[in-house]
């Protein structure tokens, strides 16, 4: 979840094999525990990619406050006592007044409205349409306070200062395990970054709290509820993770989003945003001396806090297969997901190489499921290793007329192959060559390098960026067979079957070739491609041949050949009319 | 001693006698405006310094950089899918994909893919609406091998039948998803409305047009577009200029140059201003508000960019985002874009996604902002933020060798006025609030705009619970209902 944009892309980039060429930032740690990774580079002059990550994400939440890490990320852009207001005292007073009314309103929701809902009197305890007159009064009062507060708020001043001074891409994103605040500053403005970031770490004010909550509701509607499969993917995650806190979405459940308080956000800040839980990353056109001195002065003023609480609950072992059947406005597709390993586990490299052997233009899935068996239009395996647990999953979309269950079966076939036969030396070497090349390619852009370093450090240790690459190049065929054998137990399967909803405004006219099985359909499509340019004599010849064969053809092919004969006759009679 | 030398000496003396100042003791300014920054000077690179002419007249830009052992080629061709003949919509895209995936004269498709992958070389071919391209990124250690495969693929593609056939069925499956997401329906109907359904901007492939494409069509498209008569080349990475020139000359040797493709035709459609709606069951309405815009080289181009930054293109520092998102909490995504066209006027559009009940309110607030920027001058402060941001981020346009290369190649094909970038910052500096108001008045007219909405009309039409806006407030309540279209035929569905 980003304050504006898409996390998935960033994280997908990170799961590519990383390798051989070493990345060697300077590590600089302040007495308060804040760690910095510094990498001066002159390939992109005049600009510095900067960011800092907090080692906190939705995995640190609990029922009742799910989504607060992400919501909190939004609040971090609302300013401080210095930035974002023309009168910090009056601003603070309005905030306190709102809190008094808000906490009454919240209590009314949780007591009175929840009771009415439990008795079946209202359908949604949070829908404003179900407000009691008393609640409407409270809302009116809140609007009044908000109106007065507007006079002392400098809207989006935090962004304004950065923008005016030539910074760009000021943004942040939250994942299950970390929250990352990023941008680019001109090379003469590293001090601006140090000022702005240490200011908000020291003195954040969560103003416009409730307006921003509406923004996050809209974000949820946009990303999860208005996309073809969003809410079902959320359900699938909740089914997959049993006891682990990964079971709830980063954006949070709707009820929780409705009920956060400023106090909860403040608690969260004090618990997880101490310098000893943060890592800063600077990559680009700067020099060490300047960076050391700015870091000392600005971030050195933050006070070390207590160590944040550890995550306790681990995922309980899954004992039986789980399945989910979905009908939506989406192409027929299947997902099969298994529990695997957390970030940094010694089996992670072998699982990753196994996935690479299956994926890509020349990977096994494309060759077998798409080109040979003609069951899928796309197919891939994703290894998702998070801080405390991980998964590995197959997903694919079906070709016309193919049942998702058939594609599911074909996946089990591919899995069996990789479990029972060693992968070839050439396949392994190909992956290693790609690992090597991407170890250079990842250095091409400072901004993405900054994010990778912060990501690795926030999940464990930045040095794993080099270590993981080395381990990838050492994976053997036996390793792959071993992990293929240990992580794909049928009782650990979670299967999502998606079919197109009949009345979804989706496909009205159907593909006339859809009624044919994949193999004869391929034959028909190929024939139709050639038919328009075939000389007429050849068309006649083809018709004769097909007519002589049609009787003995297997049933699947019989109807296809009949269709081809019909199309050929159409061509011949059209040609006759022209003459 | 000169004055300067005196000054230097004084500074030295002061330094000697000052107590030792450690970093921690330096005071932290109370506001960021008090920070003092060193001057940053930057001059944009000059394309002529990197431009070379091959012996067959092809222009290349060579930007060597030995930091990483990689070489990156970009071939840009004039000609794109606007050349698709009527009834063969989708030809260009299909041809582009098959040049890449259909093998070459000496390698079948499987061997070619396998060779690229084993060499860890990334090769790509794409055909866009108004231009086409081919790219290769490979390790310098296997440049010879990778580049030979790449050039043969480009010059002499095989268009292998089984891949052709497979690609067609993939395209057809993708086509079936056309109505699955509200944004996609919105994009399609918007383009059809403002450019006309028959113009290349909005023309859609159908099952019939894809089925009808033949091997001969692919070869025609390849010959017409992918030839030296249309190409400009740019190379970055680990190579020497002279060797690279020779390599390119050898690669292009004997490849017949065709005629340069003619420019894409300009759209002629006119639309009736008003509200347009497509029904789709989603909890959030998706909305575009706007009209046709300007050409890239319009004299008001730079001022329009500044105007749009203030209106809705400057993220959290722009009016629409501030009003609709920050102040009212009505949307996560809200803003505006001024998209100029190189060959013909492009478009202006404001966008927002909001829950059904607040679609009318969000639209109303956006239209009010459009009117306001026409009716009153922007504040000096807003203007300064927009101008300083454009000037301050100017070096990022030339950030890496690849971005510079792409800019040079693009402007070789579609030249800008001489000195455009050299004087760019100066031209931004002199823009006044009056200039911004003038271009807003001239180019944005809410009365001539279309509002296109995808969502559940029965929930959208009545507006918000507090009665601040409803859909009948716009254009006298007149709404044009647009039918959902069959994903395979693009014919209207239903009555």
Coordinates of N, CA and C in Angstrom, one line a residue, chain A residues 2-5 41 43-47 74 78 82-83 127-128 143 150 154-157 159-161 163-168 184 186-189 191-192 195-196 208 211-212 214-215 218-219 221-223 225-226 228 293 296-298 301 329-331 361-362 366-367 370-371 374 377 397-400 426 429-430 433-434 436-437 440-441 443-444 500 504-514 522 525-526 529-530 532-533, chain B residues 23-24 26-33 35-42 65 67-70 100 110 113-115 117-122 137-139 161-166 168-170 172-173 176-177 179-182 207 211 213-216 280 282-284 309 316-317 321-323 325-333 353-355 357-358 381 384-385 388-389 392-393 395-396 399-400 465-466 484 486-489 493:
Chain A
X2 N 0.7 2.1 -1.0 CA 1.5 3.3 -1.1 C 0.6 4.4 -0.7
X3 N 1.3 5.5 -0.3 CA 0.5 6.7 -0.1 C -0.1 7.1 -1.5
X4 N 0.7 7.0 -2.5 CA 0.2 7.1 -3.9 C 1.0 6.2 -4.8
X5 N 0.4 5.2 -5.5 CA 1.0 4.3 -6.5 C 0.9 2.8 -6.2
X41 N 27.6 7.4 -5.3 CA 27.8 6.9 -6.7 C 27.6 8.1 -7.6
X43 N 27.2 8.0 -11.1 CA 26.6 7.7 -12.4 C 25.4 8.5 -12.7
X44 N 24.6 8.9 -11.8 CA 23.5 9.8 -12.0 C 23.8 11.1 -11.2
X45 N 24.5 12.0 -11.9 CA 24.9 13.2 -11.2 C 23.7 14.1 -10.8
X46 N 24.0 15.0 -9.8 CA 23.0 16.0 -9.4 C 21.8 15.5 -8.6
X47 N 21.7 14.2 -8.3 CA 20.6 13.8 -7.6 C 20.9 12.7 -6.6
X74 N 0.2 7.2 6.1 CA -0.4 8.4 5.6 C -0.3 9.6 6.5
X78 N 1.4 14.6 7.4 CA 0.5 15.7 7.9 C 1.2 16.8 8.6
X82 N 5.9 22.4 13.7 CA 6.5 23.5 12.9 C 5.8 23.5 11.4
X83 N 5.7 22.4 10.8 CA 5.3 22.3 9.5 C 3.8 21.9 9.5
X127 N -22.5 2.5 9.0 CA -23.1 3.3 7.9 C -23.8 4.5 8.5
X128 N -23.3 5.7 7.9 CA -23.8 6.9 8.4 C -25.3 7.1 8.3
X143 N -17.8 18.8 12.3 CA -17.6 19.6 11.1 C -17.3 21.0 11.4
X150 N -9.4 24.5 9.9 CA -8.9 24.8 8.5 C -8.1 26.1 8.5
X154 N -1.9 24.5 7.4 CA -1.3 24.7 6.1 C -1.3 23.4 5.3
X155 N -2.3 23.3 4.5 CA -2.5 22.0 3.8 C -1.3 21.5 3.0
X156 N -0.9 20.2 3.3 CA 0.2 19.6 2.5 C 1.4 20.4 2.5
X157 N 1.7 21.1 3.5 CA 2.9 22.0 3.6 C 4.2 21.1 3.5
X159 N 4.7 18.4 1.8 CA 5.0 18.2 0.3 C 5.4 19.4 -0.4
X160 N 4.8 20.5 0.0 CA 5.1 21.8 -0.6 C 6.6 22.2 -0.5
X161 N 7.1 22.0 0.7 CA 8.5 22.4 1.0 C 9.5 21.6 0.1
X163 N 8.7 20.0 -2.7 CA 8.5 20.2 -4.1 C 9.1 21.5 -4.5
X164 N 8.9 22.6 -3.7 CA 9.4 23.9 -4.1 C 11.0 23.8 -4.2
X165 N 11.6 23.0 -3.5 CA 13.1 22.9 -3.5 C 13.6 21.8 -4.4
X166 N 12.8 21.3 -5.3 CA 13.3 20.5 -6.3 C 13.4 19.0 -6.0
X167 N 12.8 18.6 -4.8 CA 12.8 17.1 -4.5 C 11.6 16.5 -5.4
X168 N 11.7 15.2 -5.6 CA 10.7 14.6 -6.4 C 10.4 13.2 -5.9
X184 N 13.7 11.6 -3.9 CA 14.9 12.1 -4.6 C 15.1 13.5 -4.2
X186 N 17.8 17.0 -4.9 CA 19.0 17.5 -5.7 C 20.2 17.3 -4.8
X187 N 21.4 17.2 -5.5 CA 22.6 16.8 -4.7 C 23.1 17.8 -3.7
X188 N 22.6 19.1 -3.9 CA 23.0 20.1 -2.9 C 22.0 20.2 -1.7
X189 N 21.0 19.3 -1.7 CA 20.0 19.4 -0.7 C 19.8 18.2 0.3
X191 N 20.8 18.2 3.2 CA 20.4 18.8 4.5 C 18.9 19.0 4.6
X192 N 18.3 19.3 3.5 CA 16.9 19.5 3.5 C 16.2 18.2 4.0
X195 N 16.7 17.6 7.6 CA 15.8 18.4 8.4 C 14.4 17.9 8.4
X196 N 13.9 17.7 7.3 CA 12.5 17.3 7.1 C 12.2 15.9 7.8
X208 N -5.8 16.3 10.6 CA -6.7 15.8 9.5 C -6.8 14.3 9.5
X211 N -10.3 12.9 8.0 CA -10.4 13.1 6.6 C -9.5 12.0 5.9
X212 N -8.4 11.8 6.5 CA -7.4 10.9 5.8 C -8.0 9.4 5.9
X214 N -11.0 8.6 5.5 CA -11.9 8.5 4.4 C -11.1 8.3 3.1
X215 N -9.9 8.9 3.0 CA -9.0 8.7 1.9 C -8.6 7.2 1.8
X218 N -11.3 5.1 0.5 CA -11.4 5.2 -1.0 C -10.2 4.3 -1.6
X219 N -9.1 4.3 -0.9 CA -8.0 3.6 -1.4 C -8.3 2.1 -1.4
X221 N -11.4 0.9 -1.5 CA -12.4 0.6 -2.6 C -11.7 0.5 -4.0
X222 N -10.7 1.4 -4.2 CA -10.0 1.4 -5.5 C -9.2 0.1 -5.7
X223 N -8.3 -0.2 -4.7 CA -7.4 -1.3 -4.9 C -8.0 -2.7 -4.8
X225 N -11.7 -3.4 -3.8 CA -13.1 -3.7 -4.0 C -13.5 -3.5 -5.5
X226 N -12.8 -2.6 -6.2 CA -13.2 -2.3 -7.6 C -12.4 -3.0 -8.6
X228 N -11.1 -6.6 -10.5 CA -11.8 -7.8 -10.8 C -11.6 -8.9 -9.7
X293 N 28.2 14.3 9.0 CA 27.9 15.4 9.8 C 26.4 15.7 9.9
X296 N 24.7 13.0 12.1 CA 25.0 13.3 13.5 C 24.1 14.4 14.0
X297 N 24.0 15.5 13.3 CA 23.3 16.7 13.8 C 21.8 16.5 13.8
X298 N 21.3 15.9 12.8 CA 19.8 15.9 12.7 C 19.2 14.6 13.3
X301 N 19.7 13.8 17.2 CA 18.8 14.4 18.3 C 17.6 13.5 18.6
X329 N -15.9 -11.3 -12.4 CA -15.7 -10.8 -13.7 C -14.2 -10.9 -14.0
X330 N -13.8 -12.2 -14.2 CA -12.4 -12.4 -14.4 C -12.2 -13.6 -15.3
X331 N -11.0 -13.8 -15.9 CA -10.8 -15.0 -16.7 C -10.7 -16.2 -15.8
X361 N 10.1 -17.0 -20.4 CA 9.8 -17.3 -21.9 C 10.3 -18.7 -22.2
X362 N 11.5 -19.1 -21.6 CA 11.9 -20.5 -21.9 C 11.8 -21.4 -20.8
X366 N 5.9 -22.4 -19.4 CA 5.4 -21.8 -20.7 C 5.5 -22.9 -21.8
X367 N 6.6 -23.7 -21.8 CA 6.7 -24.7 -22.8 C 5.6 -25.7 -22.7
X370 N 1.6 -23.9 -21.8 CA 1.1 -22.9 -22.7 C 1.2 -23.5 -24.2
X371 N 2.5 -23.9 -24.5 CA 2.8 -24.2 -25.9 C 2.4 -25.6 -26.2
X374 N -1.4 -26.6 -24.3 CA -2.4 -25.5 -24.6 C -3.5 -25.4 -23.6
X377 N -2.9 -19.5 -20.7 CA -2.4 -18.3 -21.4 C -1.2 -17.7 -20.7
X397 N -3.7 -18.6 -15.9 CA -5.0 -18.3 -16.5 C -5.2 -19.3 -17.6
X398 N -6.5 -19.7 -17.8 CA -6.8 -20.8 -18.7 C -7.0 -20.3 -20.1
X399 N -6.7 -21.2 -21.0 CA -7.0 -21.0 -22.4 C -8.5 -21.3 -22.6
X400 N -9.1 -20.9 -23.7 CA -10.5 -21.0 -23.9 C -11.0 -22.4 -23.7
X426 N 22.1 -27.5 -18.1 CA 21.9 -26.3 -19.0 C 20.9 -25.4 -18.3
X429 N 22.6 -23.6 -15.5 CA 23.6 -22.7 -16.0 C 22.9 -21.4 -16.5
X430 N 21.8 -21.6 -17.2 CA 21.0 -20.5 -17.7 C 20.6 -19.5 -16.6
X433 N 23.6 -17.6 -15.3 CA 24.0 -16.5 -16.2 C 23.1 -15.3 -15.9
X434 N 21.8 -15.6 -15.7 CA 20.9 -14.5 -15.6 C 21.1 -13.8 -14.2
X436 N 24.0 -13.5 -12.7 CA 25.1 -12.7 -12.9 C 24.8 -11.3 -13.6
X437 N 24.1 -11.4 -14.7 CA 23.7 -10.2 -15.5 C 22.9 -9.3 -14.6
X440 N 24.5 -6.9 -12.2 CA 24.9 -5.6 -12.8 C 23.8 -4.7 -13.1
X441 N 22.7 -5.3 -13.6 CA 21.6 -4.5 -14.0 C 20.9 -3.7 -12.8
X443 N 22.3 -2.3 -10.5 CA 23.1 -1.1 -10.2 C 22.8 0.1 -11.1
X444 N 22.0 -0.2 -12.1 CA 21.7 0.9 -13.1 C 20.9 2.0 -12.5
X500 N -15.4 -17.4 -14.7 CA -16.1 -16.1 -15.1 C -17.6 -16.2 -14.7
X504 N -21.8 -11.1 -15.8 CA -21.0 -9.9 -15.4 C -20.8 -8.9 -16.4
X505 N -21.6 -8.9 -17.5 CA -21.3 -7.9 -18.6 C -20.0 -8.2 -19.3
X506 N -19.6 -9.5 -19.1 CA -18.4 -9.9 -19.7 C -18.5 -10.4 -21.1
X507 N -18.2 -11.6 -21.3 CA -18.2 -12.1 -22.7 C -19.6 -12.4 -23.2
X508 N -20.1 -11.6 -24.2 CA -21.4 -11.9 -24.7 C -21.3 -12.8 -25.9
X509 N -20.7 -12.3 -26.9 CA -20.4 -13.2 -28.1 C -19.2 -14.1 -27.7
X510 N -19.3 -15.3 -28.1 CA -18.2 -16.2 -27.7 C -17.3 -16.4 -28.9
X511 N -16.1 -16.9 -28.6 CA -15.1 -17.2 -29.6 C -15.7 -18.4 -30.4
X512 N -16.0 -18.3 -31.7 CA -16.6 -19.5 -32.4 C -15.7 -20.7 -32.3
X513 N -14.5 -20.6 -32.0 CA -13.6 -21.8 -31.9 C -13.6 -22.4 -30.5
X514 N -14.3 -21.7 -29.6 CA -14.2 -22.2 -28.2 C -14.7 -23.6 -27.9
X522 N -6.3 -25.5 -32.1 CA -5.1 -25.0 -32.7 C -5.0 -25.3 -34.2
X525 N -7.4 -22.9 -36.0 CA -6.9 -21.5 -36.1 C -5.8 -21.4 -37.1
X526 N -4.9 -22.4 -37.1 CA -3.8 -22.4 -38.1 C -4.4 -22.4 -39.5
X529 N -5.9 -19.3 -40.7 CA -4.9 -18.2 -41.0 C -4.4 -18.4 -42.5
X530 N -4.3 -19.6 -42.9 CA -3.8 -19.8 -44.3 C -4.8 -19.7 -45.3
X532 N -7.3 -17.7 -46.3 CA -7.6 -16.6 -47.3 C -6.5 -16.5 -48.4
X533 N -5.3 -17.0 -48.2 CA -4.3 -16.7 -49.2 C -4.0 -18.0 -50.0
Chain B
X23 N 30.0 19.0 15.0 CA 28.8 19.0 14.3 C 27.6 19.1 15.2
X24 N 27.7 18.5 16.4 CA 26.5 18.5 17.3 C 26.2 19.9 17.8
X26 N 26.5 22.8 16.1 CA 25.9 23.7 15.1 C 24.4 23.8 15.4
X27 N 23.8 25.0 15.4 CA 22.4 25.0 15.7 C 21.6 24.5 14.5
X28 N 20.4 23.9 14.8 CA 19.6 23.4 13.7 C 18.5 24.5 13.4
X29 N 18.5 25.0 12.2 CA 17.5 26.1 11.9 C 16.1 25.7 12.3
X30 N 15.3 26.7 12.7 CA 14.0 26.4 13.2 C 13.0 26.1 12.0
X31 N 13.3 26.5 10.8 CA 12.4 26.2 9.7 C 13.3 25.8 8.5
X32 N 12.8 25.0 7.6 CA 13.7 24.6 6.4 C 14.0 25.7 5.5
X33 N 13.2 26.8 5.5 CA 13.5 28.0 4.7 C 14.8 28.6 5.1
X35 N 17.5 27.1 5.8 CA 18.7 26.4 5.3 C 19.3 27.1 4.1
X36 N 20.7 27.0 4.0 CA 21.4 27.6 2.9 C 22.0 26.5 2.1
X37 N 21.7 26.6 0.8 CA 22.3 25.5 -0.1 C 23.3 26.1 -1.0
X38 N 24.3 25.3 -1.3 CA 25.3 25.6 -2.3 C 24.6 25.7 -3.7
X39 N 25.1 26.6 -4.5 CA 24.5 26.7 -5.9 C 24.7 25.4 -6.6
X40 N 23.7 25.0 -7.4 CA 23.9 23.8 -8.2 C 23.8 24.2 -9.7
X41 N 24.9 24.0 -10.4 CA 24.8 24.4 -11.8 C 24.7 23.2 -12.7
X42 N 23.9 23.3 -13.6 CA 23.7 22.2 -14.5 C 23.3 22.7 -15.9
X65 N 29.8 4.4 -21.7 CA 29.9 4.5 -20.2 C 30.4 3.2 -19.7
X67 N 31.2 2.0 -16.7 CA 31.0 1.6 -15.3 C 30.6 0.2 -15.1
X68 N 29.6 -0.3 -15.9 CA 29.1 -1.6 -15.8 C 29.3 -2.4 -17.2
X69 N 29.6 -3.7 -17.1 CA 29.9 -4.4 -18.3 C 28.6 -4.8 -19.1
X70 N 27.8 -3.8 -19.4 CA 26.6 -4.0 -20.2 C 26.5 -3.1 -21.4
X100 N 9.6 -10.6 -32.3 CA 10.4 -11.0 -31.1 C 10.2 -12.5 -30.8
X110 N 12.0 -21.4 -30.8 CA 12.5 -22.0 -29.5 C 14.0 -21.8 -29.3
X113 N 14.7 -18.0 -28.6 CA 14.4 -17.6 -27.2 C 15.4 -18.2 -26.2
X114 N 15.8 -19.5 -26.4 CA 16.7 -20.2 -25.6 C 18.1 -19.5 -25.6
X115 N 18.5 -19.1 -26.8 CA 19.8 -18.5 -26.9 C 19.8 -17.2 -26.2
X117 N 18.0 -16.2 -23.7 CA 17.9 -16.5 -22.2 C 19.2 -17.0 -21.7
X118 N 19.9 -17.9 -22.4 CA 21.1 -18.5 -21.9 C 22.2 -17.4 -21.9
X119 N 22.2 -16.5 -22.8 CA 23.1 -15.4 -22.8 C 22.8 -14.3 -21.8
X120 N 21.6 -14.5 -21.2 CA 21.1 -13.4 -20.3 C 20.9 -12.1 -21.0
X121 N 20.5 -12.2 -22.2 CA 20.3 -10.9 -23.0 C 18.8 -10.6 -23.0
X122 N 18.4 -9.4 -22.8 CA 17.0 -9.0 -22.8 C 16.7 -8.3 -24.1
X137 N 19.5 -5.4 -24.3 CA 20.4 -5.1 -23.2 C 21.2 -6.4 -23.0
X138 N 22.5 -6.4 -23.2 CA 23.3 -7.6 -23.0 C 24.6 -7.4 -22.3
X139 N 25.2 -8.5 -21.8 CA 26.6 -8.4 -21.2 C 27.6 -8.0 -22.3
X161 N 4.6 -20.3 -37.6 CA 3.2 -20.4 -37.6 C 2.6 -20.8 -36.2
X162 N 3.3 -21.8 -35.5 CA 2.7 -22.2 -34.2 C 2.7 -21.0 -33.2
X163 N 3.7 -20.2 -33.3 CA 3.7 -19.0 -32.4 C 2.7 -18.0 -32.8
X164 N 2.5 -17.8 -34.1 CA 1.5 -16.9 -34.6 C 0.1 -17.3 -34.0
X165 N -0.1 -18.6 -34.2 CA -1.4 -19.2 -33.8 C -1.6 -19.1 -32.3
X166 N -0.6 -19.3 -31.5 CA -0.6 -19.3 -30.1 C -0.9 -17.8 -29.6
X168 N -2.3 -15.4 -31.3 CA -3.7 -15.1 -31.6 C -4.6 -15.5 -30.5
X169 N -4.5 -16.8 -30.0 CA -5.4 -17.3 -29.0 C -5.2 -16.5 -27.7
X170 N -3.9 -16.2 -27.4 CA -3.7 -15.4 -26.2 C -4.4 -14.0 -26.2
X172 N -7.0 -13.2 -28.0 CA -8.4 -13.4 -27.9 C -8.8 -13.6 -26.4
X173 N -8.1 -14.4 -25.7 CA -8.4 -14.6 -24.2 C -8.3 -13.2 -23.5
X176 N -11.3 -11.0 -24.0 CA -12.5 -11.3 -23.2 C -12.5 -10.6 -21.8
X177 N -11.4 -10.1 -21.4 CA -11.3 -9.4 -20.1 C -11.6 -7.9 -20.2
X179 N -14.1 -6.0 -20.3 CA -15.1 -5.3 -19.4 C -15.0 -5.7 -18.0
X180 N -13.9 -6.4 -17.6 CA -13.7 -6.8 -16.2 C -13.5 -5.7 -15.3
X181 N -12.7 -4.7 -15.7 CA -12.4 -3.6 -14.8 C -12.9 -2.3 -15.3
X182 N -13.5 -1.5 -14.3 CA -14.1 -0.2 -14.7 C -13.1 0.7 -15.3
X207 N -12.4 -9.9 -32.5 CA -12.1 -11.3 -32.8 C -11.9 -11.4 -34.3
X211 N -8.6 -12.7 -36.2 CA -8.7 -13.9 -37.0 C -8.3 -13.7 -38.4
X213 N -6.0 -11.7 -39.7 CA -4.6 -11.3 -40.0 C -3.8 -12.5 -40.5
X214 N -3.1 -12.3 -41.6 CA -2.4 -13.4 -42.3 C -0.9 -13.2 -42.2
X215 N -0.1 -14.3 -42.5 CA 1.3 -14.2 -42.6 C 1.8 -13.1 -43.5
X216 N 1.0 -12.9 -44.6 CA 1.4 -11.9 -45.6 C 1.2 -10.5 -45.0
X280 N -21.7 -0.2 -14.7 CA -20.8 -1.3 -14.3 C -20.9 -1.5 -12.8
X282 N -19.6 -1.7 -9.7 CA -18.4 -1.5 -8.8 C -18.7 -0.5 -7.7
X283 N -18.1 -0.6 -6.5 CA -18.5 0.2 -5.4 C -18.0 1.7 -5.6
X284 N -17.1 1.9 -6.6 CA -16.5 3.2 -6.7 C -16.7 3.6 -8.2
X309 N 0.2 21.9 -13.4 CA 0.8 21.6 -12.1 C 0.0 22.2 -10.9
X316 N 0.4 16.4 -4.3 CA -0.1 17.1 -3.1 C 0.0 18.6 -3.1
X317 N 0.7 19.1 -4.1 CA 0.8 20.6 -4.1 C -0.2 21.2 -5.1
X321 N -6.1 17.8 -6.0 CA -5.7 16.8 -5.0 C -6.0 17.4 -3.6
X322 N -5.6 18.7 -3.4 CA -5.8 19.3 -2.1 C -7.3 19.3 -1.7
X323 N -8.1 19.7 -2.6 CA -9.5 19.9 -2.4 C -10.2 18.5 -2.2
X325 N -9.0 15.3 -2.2 CA -8.5 14.3 -1.3 C -8.2 14.8 0.1
X326 N -7.3 15.7 0.2 CA -6.9 16.1 1.5 C -8.0 16.8 2.3
X327 N -8.7 17.7 1.7 CA -9.7 18.5 2.5 C -11.0 17.7 2.7
X328 N -11.5 17.0 1.6 CA -12.8 16.4 1.7 C -12.7 14.9 1.9
X329 N -11.5 14.3 1.7 CA -11.4 12.8 1.9 C -12.3 12.0 0.9
X330 N -12.5 12.6 -0.3 CA -13.5 11.9 -1.2 C -12.8 10.9 -2.1
X331 N -11.5 10.9 -2.2 CA -10.8 10.0 -3.2 C -9.4 9.7 -2.7
X332 N -8.9 8.6 -3.2 CA -7.4 8.4 -3.0 C -6.7 8.9 -4.2
X333 N -7.3 8.8 -5.4 CA -6.7 9.2 -6.6 C -7.5 10.4 -7.2
X353 N -11.6 8.8 -8.7 CA -12.4 7.6 -8.4 C -12.9 7.8 -7.0
X354 N -14.2 7.8 -6.8 CA -14.9 8.0 -5.5 C -16.1 7.1 -5.4
X355 N -16.4 6.8 -4.1 CA -17.6 5.9 -3.9 C -18.8 6.5 -4.6
X357 N -21.8 7.4 -4.1 CA -22.6 8.5 -3.6 C -21.8 9.8 -3.7
X358 N -20.5 9.8 -3.8 CA -19.8 11.1 -3.9 C -19.2 11.4 -5.2
X381 N 2.5 32.5 -4.6 CA 3.1 31.3 -3.9 C 2.9 30.0 -4.7
X384 N 5.1 30.0 -7.7 CA 6.6 29.8 -7.3 C 6.8 28.3 -7.1
X385 N 5.9 27.7 -6.3 CA 6.1 26.3 -6.1 C 6.2 25.5 -7.4
X388 N 9.5 26.5 -9.4 CA 10.7 26.1 -8.7 C 10.8 24.5 -8.8
X389 N 9.7 23.9 -8.8 CA 9.7 22.4 -8.9 C 10.2 22.0 -10.3
X392 N 13.8 23.0 -10.5 CA 14.7 22.2 -9.6 C 14.8 20.7 -10.0
X393 N 13.8 20.2 -10.7 CA 13.9 18.8 -11.1 C 14.4 18.7 -12.6
X395 N 17.3 18.8 -14.0 CA 18.4 17.8 -14.3 C 17.9 16.4 -14.4
X396 N 16.8 16.1 -13.7 CA 16.4 14.7 -13.8 C 15.9 14.2 -15.2
X399 N 18.9 12.5 -16.4 CA 19.4 11.8 -15.2 C 20.4 10.8 -15.6
X400 N 20.1 9.9 -16.5 CA 21.0 8.8 -16.8 C 21.4 8.8 -18.3
X465 N -25.2 12.3 0.7 CA -26.3 12.3 1.7 C -26.6 13.7 2.2
X466 N -25.6 14.6 2.1 CA -25.9 16.0 2.6 C -26.4 16.9 1.5
X484 N -22.5 -0.9 -22.8 CA -21.3 -1.7 -22.6 C -21.1 -2.4 -24.0
X486 N -19.6 -5.5 -26.5 CA -19.2 -6.9 -26.5 C -17.7 -7.0 -26.6
X487 N -17.0 -7.7 -25.7 CA -15.6 -7.7 -25.7 C -14.9 -8.2 -27.0
X488 N -15.6 -9.1 -27.7 CA -15.0 -9.7 -28.9 C -15.4 -9.0 -30.2
X489 N -16.6 -8.3 -30.2 CA -17.0 -7.7 -31.5 C -17.0 -6.1 -31.3
X493 N -23.9 -4.1 -26.4 CA -24.6 -5.3 -25.9 C -26.0 -4.8 -25.4

